[in-house]
Short mmCIF file of C-alpha atoms in Angstrom, two decimals:
data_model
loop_
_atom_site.label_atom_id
_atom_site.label_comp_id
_atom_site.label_asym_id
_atom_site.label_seq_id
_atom_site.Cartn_x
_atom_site.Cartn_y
_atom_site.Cartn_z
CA UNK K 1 -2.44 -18.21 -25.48
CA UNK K 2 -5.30 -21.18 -25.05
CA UNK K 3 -3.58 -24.74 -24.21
CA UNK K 4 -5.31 -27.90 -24.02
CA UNK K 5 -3.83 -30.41 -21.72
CA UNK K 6 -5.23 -34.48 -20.90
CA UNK K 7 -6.10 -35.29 -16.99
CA UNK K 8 -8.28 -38.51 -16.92
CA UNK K 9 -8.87 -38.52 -20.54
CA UNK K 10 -10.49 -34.94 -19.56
CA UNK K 11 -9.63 -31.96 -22.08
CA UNK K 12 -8.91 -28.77 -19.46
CA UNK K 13 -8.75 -25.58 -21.03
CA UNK K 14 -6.35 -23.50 -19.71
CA UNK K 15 -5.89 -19.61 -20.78
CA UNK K 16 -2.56 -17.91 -20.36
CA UNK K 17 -2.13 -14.64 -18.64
CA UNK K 18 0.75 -12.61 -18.85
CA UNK K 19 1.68 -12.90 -15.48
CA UNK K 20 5.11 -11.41 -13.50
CA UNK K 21 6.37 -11.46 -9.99
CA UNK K 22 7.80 -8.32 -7.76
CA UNK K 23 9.44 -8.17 -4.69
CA UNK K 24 8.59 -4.94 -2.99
CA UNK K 25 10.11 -4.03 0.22
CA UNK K 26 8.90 -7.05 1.84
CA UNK K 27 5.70 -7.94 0.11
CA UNK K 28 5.54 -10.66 -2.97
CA UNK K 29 3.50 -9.44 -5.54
CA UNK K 30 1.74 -10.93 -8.48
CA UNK K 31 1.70 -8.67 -11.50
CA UNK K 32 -0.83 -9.05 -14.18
CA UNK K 33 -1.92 -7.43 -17.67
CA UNK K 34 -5.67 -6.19 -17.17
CA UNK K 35 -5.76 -6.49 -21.17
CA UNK K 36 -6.10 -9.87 -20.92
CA UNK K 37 -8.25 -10.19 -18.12
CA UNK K 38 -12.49 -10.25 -18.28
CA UNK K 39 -14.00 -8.08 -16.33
CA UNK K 40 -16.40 -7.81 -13.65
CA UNK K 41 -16.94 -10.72 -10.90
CA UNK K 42 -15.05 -12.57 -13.49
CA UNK K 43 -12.11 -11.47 -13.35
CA UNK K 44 -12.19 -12.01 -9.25
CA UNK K 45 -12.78 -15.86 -10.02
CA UNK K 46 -9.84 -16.11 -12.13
CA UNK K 47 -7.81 -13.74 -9.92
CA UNK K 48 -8.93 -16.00 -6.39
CA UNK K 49 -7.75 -19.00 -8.58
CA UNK K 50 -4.40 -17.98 -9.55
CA UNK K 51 -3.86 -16.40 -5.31
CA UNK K 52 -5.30 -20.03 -4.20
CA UNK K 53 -5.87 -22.78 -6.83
CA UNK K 54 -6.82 -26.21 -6.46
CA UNK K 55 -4.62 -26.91 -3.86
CA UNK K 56 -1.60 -25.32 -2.03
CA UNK K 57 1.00 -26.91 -4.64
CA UNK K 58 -1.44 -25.43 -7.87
CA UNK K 59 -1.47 -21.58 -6.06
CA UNK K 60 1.17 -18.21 -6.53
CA UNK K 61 -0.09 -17.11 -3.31
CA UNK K 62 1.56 -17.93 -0.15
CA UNK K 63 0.58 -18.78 3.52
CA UNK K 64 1.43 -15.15 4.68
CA UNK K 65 -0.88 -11.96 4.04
CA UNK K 66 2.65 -10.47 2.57
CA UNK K 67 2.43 -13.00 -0.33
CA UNK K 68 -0.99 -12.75 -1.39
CA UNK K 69 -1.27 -9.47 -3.20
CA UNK K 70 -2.31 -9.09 -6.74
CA UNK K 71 -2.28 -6.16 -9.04
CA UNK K 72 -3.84 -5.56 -12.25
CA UNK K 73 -2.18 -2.99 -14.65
CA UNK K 74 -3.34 -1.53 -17.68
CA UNK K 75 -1.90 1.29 -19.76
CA UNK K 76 -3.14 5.10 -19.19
CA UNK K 77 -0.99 7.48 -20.80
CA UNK K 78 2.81 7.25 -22.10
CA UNK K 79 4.36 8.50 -18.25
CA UNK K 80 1.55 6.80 -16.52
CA UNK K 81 -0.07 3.68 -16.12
CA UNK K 82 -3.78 2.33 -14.30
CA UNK K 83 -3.61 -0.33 -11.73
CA UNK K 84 -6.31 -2.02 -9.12
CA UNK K 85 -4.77 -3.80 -5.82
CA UNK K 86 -6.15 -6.91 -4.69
CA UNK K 87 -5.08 -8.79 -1.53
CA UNK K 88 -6.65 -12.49 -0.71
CA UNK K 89 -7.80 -12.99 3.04
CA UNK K 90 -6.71 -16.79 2.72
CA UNK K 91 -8.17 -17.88 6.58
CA UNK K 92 -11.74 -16.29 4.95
CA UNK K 93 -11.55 -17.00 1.62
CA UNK K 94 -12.36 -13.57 0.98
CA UNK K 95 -10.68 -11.81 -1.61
CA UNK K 96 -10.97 -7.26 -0.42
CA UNK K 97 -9.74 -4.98 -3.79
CA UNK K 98 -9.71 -1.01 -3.61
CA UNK K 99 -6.89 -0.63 -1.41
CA UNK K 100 -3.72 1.03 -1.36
CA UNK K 101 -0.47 -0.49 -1.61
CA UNK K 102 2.81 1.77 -2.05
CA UNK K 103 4.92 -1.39 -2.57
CA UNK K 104 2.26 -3.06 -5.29
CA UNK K 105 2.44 0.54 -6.82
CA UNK K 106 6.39 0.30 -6.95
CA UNK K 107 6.15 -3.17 -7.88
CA UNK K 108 3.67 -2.74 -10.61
CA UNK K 109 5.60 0.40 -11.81
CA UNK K 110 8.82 -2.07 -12.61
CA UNK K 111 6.44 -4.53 -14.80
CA UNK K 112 4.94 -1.46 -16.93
CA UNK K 113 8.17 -0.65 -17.63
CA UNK K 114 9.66 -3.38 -18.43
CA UNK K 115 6.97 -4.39 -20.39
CA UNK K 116 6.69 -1.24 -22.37
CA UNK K 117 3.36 -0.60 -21.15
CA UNK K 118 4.75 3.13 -19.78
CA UNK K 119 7.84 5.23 -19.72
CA UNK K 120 9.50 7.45 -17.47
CA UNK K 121 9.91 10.89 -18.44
CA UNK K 122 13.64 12.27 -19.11
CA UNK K 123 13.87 12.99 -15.31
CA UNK K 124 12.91 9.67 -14.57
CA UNK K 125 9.39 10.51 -13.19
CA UNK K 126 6.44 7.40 -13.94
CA UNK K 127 2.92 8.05 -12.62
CA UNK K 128 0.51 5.53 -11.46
CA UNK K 129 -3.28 5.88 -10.93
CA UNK K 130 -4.89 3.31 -8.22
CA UNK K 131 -8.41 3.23 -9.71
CA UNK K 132 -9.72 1.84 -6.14
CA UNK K 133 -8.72 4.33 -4.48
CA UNK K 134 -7.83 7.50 -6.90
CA UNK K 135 -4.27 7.58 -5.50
CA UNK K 136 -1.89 9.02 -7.47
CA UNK K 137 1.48 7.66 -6.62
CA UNK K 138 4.76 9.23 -8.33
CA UNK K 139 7.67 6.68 -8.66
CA UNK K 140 11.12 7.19 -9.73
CA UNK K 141 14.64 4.82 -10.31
CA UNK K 142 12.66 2.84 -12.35
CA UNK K 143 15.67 1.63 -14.45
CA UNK K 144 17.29 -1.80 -15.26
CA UNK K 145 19.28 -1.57 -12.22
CA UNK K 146 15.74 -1.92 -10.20
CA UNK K 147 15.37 -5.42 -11.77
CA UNK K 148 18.07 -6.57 -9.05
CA UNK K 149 16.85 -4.72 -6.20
CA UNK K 150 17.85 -1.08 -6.57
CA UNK K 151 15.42 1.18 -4.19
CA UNK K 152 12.20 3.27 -6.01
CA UNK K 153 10.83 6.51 -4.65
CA UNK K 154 7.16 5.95 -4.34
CA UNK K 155 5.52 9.43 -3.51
CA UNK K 156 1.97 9.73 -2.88
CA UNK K 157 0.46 13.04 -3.81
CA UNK K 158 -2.10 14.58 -1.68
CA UNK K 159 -3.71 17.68 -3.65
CA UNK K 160 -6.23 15.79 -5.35
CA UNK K 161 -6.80 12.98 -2.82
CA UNK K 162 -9.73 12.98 -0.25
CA UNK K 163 -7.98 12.75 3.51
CA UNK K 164 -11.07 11.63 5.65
CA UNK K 165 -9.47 12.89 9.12
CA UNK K 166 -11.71 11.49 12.52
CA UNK K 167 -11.81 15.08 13.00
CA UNK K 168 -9.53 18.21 13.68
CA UNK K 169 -8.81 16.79 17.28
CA UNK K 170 -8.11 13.60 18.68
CA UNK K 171 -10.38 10.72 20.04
CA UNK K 172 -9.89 9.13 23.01
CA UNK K 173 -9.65 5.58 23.66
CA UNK K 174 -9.06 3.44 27.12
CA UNK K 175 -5.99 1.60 26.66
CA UNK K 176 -4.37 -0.92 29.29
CA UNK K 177 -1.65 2.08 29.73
CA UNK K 178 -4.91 4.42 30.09
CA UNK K 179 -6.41 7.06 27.96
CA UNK K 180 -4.89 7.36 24.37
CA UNK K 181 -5.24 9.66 21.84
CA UNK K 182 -6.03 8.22 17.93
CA UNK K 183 -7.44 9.81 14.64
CA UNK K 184 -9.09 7.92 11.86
CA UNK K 185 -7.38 8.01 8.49
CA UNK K 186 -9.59 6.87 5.66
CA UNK K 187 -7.85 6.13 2.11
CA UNK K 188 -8.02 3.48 0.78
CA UNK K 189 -7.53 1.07 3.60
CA UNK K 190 -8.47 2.77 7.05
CA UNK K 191 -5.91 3.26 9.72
CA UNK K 192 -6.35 4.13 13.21
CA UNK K 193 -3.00 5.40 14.53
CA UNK K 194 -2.91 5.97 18.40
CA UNK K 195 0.04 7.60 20.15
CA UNK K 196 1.00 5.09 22.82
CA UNK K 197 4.52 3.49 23.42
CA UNK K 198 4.82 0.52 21.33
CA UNK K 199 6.26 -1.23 24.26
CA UNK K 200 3.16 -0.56 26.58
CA UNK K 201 0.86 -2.35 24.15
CA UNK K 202 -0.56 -5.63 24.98
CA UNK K 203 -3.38 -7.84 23.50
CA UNK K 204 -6.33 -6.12 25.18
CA UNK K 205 -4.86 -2.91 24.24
CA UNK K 206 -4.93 -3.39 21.10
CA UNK K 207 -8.49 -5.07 20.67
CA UNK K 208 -9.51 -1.48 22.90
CA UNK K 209 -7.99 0.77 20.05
CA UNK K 210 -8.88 -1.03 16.97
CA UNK K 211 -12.52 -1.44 18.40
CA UNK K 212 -12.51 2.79 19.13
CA UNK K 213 -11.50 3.29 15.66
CA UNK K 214 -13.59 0.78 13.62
CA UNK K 215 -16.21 2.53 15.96
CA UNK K 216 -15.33 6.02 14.21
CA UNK K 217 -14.50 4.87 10.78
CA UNK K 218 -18.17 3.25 10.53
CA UNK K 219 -17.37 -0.06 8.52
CA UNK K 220 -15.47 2.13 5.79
CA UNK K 221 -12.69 0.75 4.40
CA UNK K 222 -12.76 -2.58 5.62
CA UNK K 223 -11.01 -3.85 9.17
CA UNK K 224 -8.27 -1.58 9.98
CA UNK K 225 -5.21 -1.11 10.50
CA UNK K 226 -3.70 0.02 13.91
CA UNK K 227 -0.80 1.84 13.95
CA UNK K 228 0.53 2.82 17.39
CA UNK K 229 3.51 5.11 16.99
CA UNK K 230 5.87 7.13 20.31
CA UNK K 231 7.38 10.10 19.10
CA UNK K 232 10.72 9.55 20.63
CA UNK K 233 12.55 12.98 19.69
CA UNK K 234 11.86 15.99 17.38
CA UNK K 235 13.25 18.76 15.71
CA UNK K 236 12.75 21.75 13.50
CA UNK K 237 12.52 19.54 10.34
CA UNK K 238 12.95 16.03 11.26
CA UNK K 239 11.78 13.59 14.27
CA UNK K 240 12.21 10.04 15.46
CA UNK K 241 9.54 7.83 15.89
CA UNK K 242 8.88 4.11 17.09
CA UNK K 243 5.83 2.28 15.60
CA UNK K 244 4.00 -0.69 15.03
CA UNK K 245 0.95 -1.95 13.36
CA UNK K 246 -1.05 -4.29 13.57
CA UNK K 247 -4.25 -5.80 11.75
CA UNK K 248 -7.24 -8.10 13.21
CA UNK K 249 -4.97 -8.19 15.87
CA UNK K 250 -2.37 -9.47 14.26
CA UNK K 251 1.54 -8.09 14.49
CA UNK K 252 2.77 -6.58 11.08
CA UNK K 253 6.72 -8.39 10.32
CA UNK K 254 6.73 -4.43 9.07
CA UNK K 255 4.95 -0.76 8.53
CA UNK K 256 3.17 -0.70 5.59
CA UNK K 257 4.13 2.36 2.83
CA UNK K 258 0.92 3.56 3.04
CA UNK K 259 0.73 3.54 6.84
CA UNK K 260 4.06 5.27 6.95
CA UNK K 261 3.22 8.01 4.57
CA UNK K 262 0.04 8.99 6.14
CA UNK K 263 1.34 9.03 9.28
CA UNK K 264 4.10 10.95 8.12
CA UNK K 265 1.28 13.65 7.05
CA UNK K 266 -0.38 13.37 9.73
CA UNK K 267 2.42 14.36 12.28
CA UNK K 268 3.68 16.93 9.59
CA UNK K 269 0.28 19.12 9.65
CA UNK K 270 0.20 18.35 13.48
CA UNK K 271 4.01 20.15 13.42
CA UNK K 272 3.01 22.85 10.47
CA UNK K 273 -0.36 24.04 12.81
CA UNK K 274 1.75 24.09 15.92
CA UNK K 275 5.06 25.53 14.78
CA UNK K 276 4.32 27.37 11.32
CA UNK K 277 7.67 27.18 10.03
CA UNK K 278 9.05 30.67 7.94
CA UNK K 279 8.88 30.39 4.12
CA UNK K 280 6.70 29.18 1.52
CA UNK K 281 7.22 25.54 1.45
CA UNK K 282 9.48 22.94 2.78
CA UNK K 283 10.31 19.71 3.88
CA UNK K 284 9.82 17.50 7.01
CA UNK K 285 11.60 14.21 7.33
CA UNK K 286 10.69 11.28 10.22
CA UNK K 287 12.82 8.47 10.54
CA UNK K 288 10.23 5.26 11.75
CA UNK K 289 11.54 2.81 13.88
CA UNK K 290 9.80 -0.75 13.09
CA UNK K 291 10.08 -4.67 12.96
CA UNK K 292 12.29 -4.70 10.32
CA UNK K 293 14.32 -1.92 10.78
CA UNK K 294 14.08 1.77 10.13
CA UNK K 295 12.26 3.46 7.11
CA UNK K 296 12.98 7.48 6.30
CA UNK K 297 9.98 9.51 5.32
CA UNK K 298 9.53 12.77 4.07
CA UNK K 299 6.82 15.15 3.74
CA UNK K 300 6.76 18.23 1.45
CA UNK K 301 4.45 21.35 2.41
CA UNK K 302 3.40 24.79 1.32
CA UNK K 303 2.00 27.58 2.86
CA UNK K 304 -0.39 29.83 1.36
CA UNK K 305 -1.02 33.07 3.39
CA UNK K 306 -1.39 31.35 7.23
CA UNK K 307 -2.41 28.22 5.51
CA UNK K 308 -0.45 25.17 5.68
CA UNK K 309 -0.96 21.68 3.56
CA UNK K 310 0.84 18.52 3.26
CA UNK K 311 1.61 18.06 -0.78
CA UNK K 312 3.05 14.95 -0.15
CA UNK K 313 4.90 11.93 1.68
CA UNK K 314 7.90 9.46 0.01
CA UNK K 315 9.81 6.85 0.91
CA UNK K 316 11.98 4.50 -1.11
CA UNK K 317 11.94 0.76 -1.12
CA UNK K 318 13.81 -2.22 -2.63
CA UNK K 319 12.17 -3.49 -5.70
CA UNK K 320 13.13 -6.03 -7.61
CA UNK K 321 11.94 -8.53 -10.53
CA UNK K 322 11.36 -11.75 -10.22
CA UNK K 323 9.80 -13.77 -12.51
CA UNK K 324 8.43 -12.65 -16.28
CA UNK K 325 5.84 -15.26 -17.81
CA UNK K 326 2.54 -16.85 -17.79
CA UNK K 327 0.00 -17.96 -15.53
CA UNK K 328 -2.27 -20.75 -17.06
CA UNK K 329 -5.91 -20.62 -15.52
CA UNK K 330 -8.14 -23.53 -16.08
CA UNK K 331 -11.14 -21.39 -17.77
CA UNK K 332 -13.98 -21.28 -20.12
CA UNK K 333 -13.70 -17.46 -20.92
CA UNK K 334 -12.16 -15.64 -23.25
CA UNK K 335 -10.76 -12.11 -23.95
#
């Protein structure tokens, strides 16, 4: 849709996007069809202008990092849909894409369907591809009950996703509470989780770890994200576990679905090398202690010969729909 609208006897051209809004555990995120979008640097110009417009009262972003995510979705195949994440750094300006986001994935799972732009199978399985990242996350309880908050499984499948591990063993890093152990995840976004009490971490501790692991990770993947987790009891299948993150330095209100997966894979082959459980697959479950309350994880494995592997890691999360419309960008491009 192309509108015309008077300002100072000024004819603006504005172009409507389909446009909806998802809450996702506790991110806001704006949903849009990449059908309608142009492409290249383009569409980040029209994207940046919907996150931040004019002004503060023309924008659908927010002032918090939780309310400036964007995703892009186009259709794939009839069970599975494409998507790119993009998140707006609004104290830089700068807007980072080719991330990973397992509530944007839920969230952008609920628009496809209801838009008709994918279907569940019978079982109730959807599939989304993050083309930043080649992700594939599995999602299920997409139904109309989601639409008022009802929890999706978001699952992220690790057989044909690249794990870039700091290495088979841990690094060491000086912390205020002394030497700590951390490993370098890369996908997607780059985390750096260190196993130190949460409740031992101060400011200079953290600047210490995130520096060690943006030392490994080499610039990849952007600034990243420290998660600093305590293993507070395990057992043969399950274990509790305090964490928090944090990013430039900043405190996370929560864990993010991504962090909590990977780190659920990482302690799961860290329990499958030292334990190697009977049988030829299974599951490992960690309940994870953070901000905002307590998130249940599971990992799936299988064992081939004396080989284990992490398939997977799922969680569920409240996801609900908020808004279905159009958001009008003052343009001069067309689809």
């Amino acid at each position: 849709m192309l509108l015309q609208a008077e300002n100072n006897a000024e004819h603006l051209r504005f172009q409507g996007v389909s446009c909806s809004l998802v809450r996702s555990g506790t991110s806001r995120i704006i949903v849009l069809s990449g059908a309608e979008l142009p492409r290249g640097s383009t569409r980040e110009h029209v994207i940046t202008s919907i996150l931040v417009g004019e002004n503060p009262a023309d924008s659908l972003g927010g002032g918090h990092y939780q309310l400036n995510k964007l995703v892009v979705i186009d259709a794939d195949r009839p069970n599975q849909f494409a998507f790119e994440f993009y998140q707006l750094d609004k104290d830089r300006q700068t807007l980072h894409r080719g991330l990973e986001c397992a509530n944007a994935a839920a969230g952008a799972g609920l628009v496809a369907v209801s838009n008709d732009i994918a279907w569940p199978t019978r079982s109730g399985l959807l599939w989304a591809f993050n083309r930043g990242t080649g992700q594939k996350v599995e999602l299920s309880g997409l139904r109309e009950a989601s639409w008022g908050g009802a929890p999706v499984g978001v699952r992220f499948n690790f057989e044909q996703s690249h794990l870039l591990f700091s290495g088979p063993e841990p690094r060491f890093a000086e912390s205020g509470s002394g030497s700590t152990p951390f490993w370098v995840v890369i996908r997607g976004n780059t985390f750096v989780f260190a196993m130190i009490r949460p409740d031992e971490l101060d400011a200079r501790s953290v600047d210490q770890l995130t520096e060690a692991g943006w030392a490994v990770a080499g610039g990849v993947g952007g600034i990243p994200k420290l998660v600093c987790y305590w293993p507070r009891e395990r057992g043969n299948s399950t274990a509790q576990i305090d964490a928090v993150c944090y990013s430039a330095g900043e405190v996370h209100n929560s864990l993010p679905g991504s962090a909590m997966m990977n780190l659920t894979a990482l302690l799961a082959a860290e329990h499958l090398d030292a334990e190697q459980p009977p049988g030829e697959r299974g599951e490992l479950t960690y309940s994870i202690a953070h901000r905002q309350g307590r998130t249940e994880v599971t990992a799936g494995w299988s064992r081939s010969g004396a080989d284990y592997c992490v398939d997977w890691a799922g969680f569920q999360t409240p996801t609900r729909l908020l808004m279905i419309g159009q958001a009008l960008v003052a343009t001069a491009w067309r689809t």
